XYZ file of C-alpha atoms in Angstrom:
84
model
C -21.729 1.061 27.672
C -22.683 -0.583 24.402
C -19.822 -1.235 21.979
C -20.027 0.003 18.395
C -19.226 -2.444 15.593
C -18.352 -0.565 12.421
C -17.910 -2.547 9.210
C -16.407 -1.010 6.097
C -15.553 -2.246 2.654
C -11.846 -2.035 1.827
C -12.045 -3.723 -1.589
C -14.920 -5.037 -3.730
C -14.921 -8.381 -1.897
C -13.083 -7.499 1.301
C -14.304 -5.982 4.545
C -12.751 -4.912 7.803
C -14.281 -3.883 11.080
C -13.546 -2.119 14.304
C -15.179 -2.383 17.687
C -15.454 1.085 19.153
C -11.923 2.466 18.617
C -10.108 -0.882 18.332
C -9.247 -1.991 14.787
C -9.619 -5.715 14.078
C -6.732 -7.557 12.503
C -6.919 -8.260 8.802
C -9.671 -8.251 6.245
C -12.546 -10.638 5.721
C -14.221 -11.967 2.589
C -17.726 -10.971 3.679
C -19.810 -9.059 6.173
C -20.796 -12.424 7.648
C -17.173 -13.236 8.463
C -16.767 -9.831 10.133
C -19.821 -10.560 12.286
C -18.500 -14.001 13.281
C -15.108 -12.606 14.271
C -16.616 -9.649 16.111
C -18.983 -11.908 18.086
C -16.016 -14.051 19.126
C -14.071 -10.937 20.142
C -16.906 -9.578 22.256
C -17.267 -12.887 24.057
C -19.752 -12.937 26.887
C -18.984 -9.401 28.019
C -21.824 -7.628 26.207
C -25.461 -8.436 25.455
C -25.692 -6.255 22.342
C -23.702 -4.092 19.980
C -24.540 -1.050 17.882
C -23.935 -1.670 14.167
C -22.578 0.744 11.597
C -21.867 0.066 7.930
C -19.695 2.555 6.055
C -20.463 5.118 8.763
C -24.250 4.634 8.528
C -25.870 3.711 11.837
C -27.988 0.574 11.394
C -29.229 -0.033 14.932
C -28.486 -2.425 17.759
C -28.083 -6.175 17.476
C -27.880 -8.891 20.113
C -24.468 -10.546 20.314
C -26.286 -13.879 20.486
C -27.774 -13.182 17.020
C -24.270 -12.570 15.667
C -23.157 -15.867 17.183
C -26.112 -18.023 16.170
C -27.195 -16.506 12.853
C -24.399 -14.381 11.360
C -25.457 -15.241 7.817
C -29.028 -14.035 8.414
C -27.809 -10.799 10.029
C -25.370 -10.202 7.153
C -28.091 -10.853 4.560
C -30.404 -8.391 6.253
C -27.665 -5.767 6.315
C -26.830 -6.366 2.650
C -30.500 -6.281 1.580
C -31.360 -3.026 3.295
C -28.106 -1.120 3.584
C -25.881 -1.391 0.550
C -22.342 -0.047 1.086
C -21.363 2.977 -0.983
């Protein structure tokens, strides 16, 4: 089973996320911060996660990439998949 990380914008500069059906606590100032928190939550239990932004499936991403380069992953998401 591969978990699904869904990020959504709740305000112009605030994001929240859920992993599969579990809502994360609070909001975050950026997609990058969501990725950092999600990677910490997933720990060493999974090798990859499926990403969704505002309901749009983006593909799979290695958890290690979220841990080591969350800014780069967030920039790629923001460049190619702008939230509605």
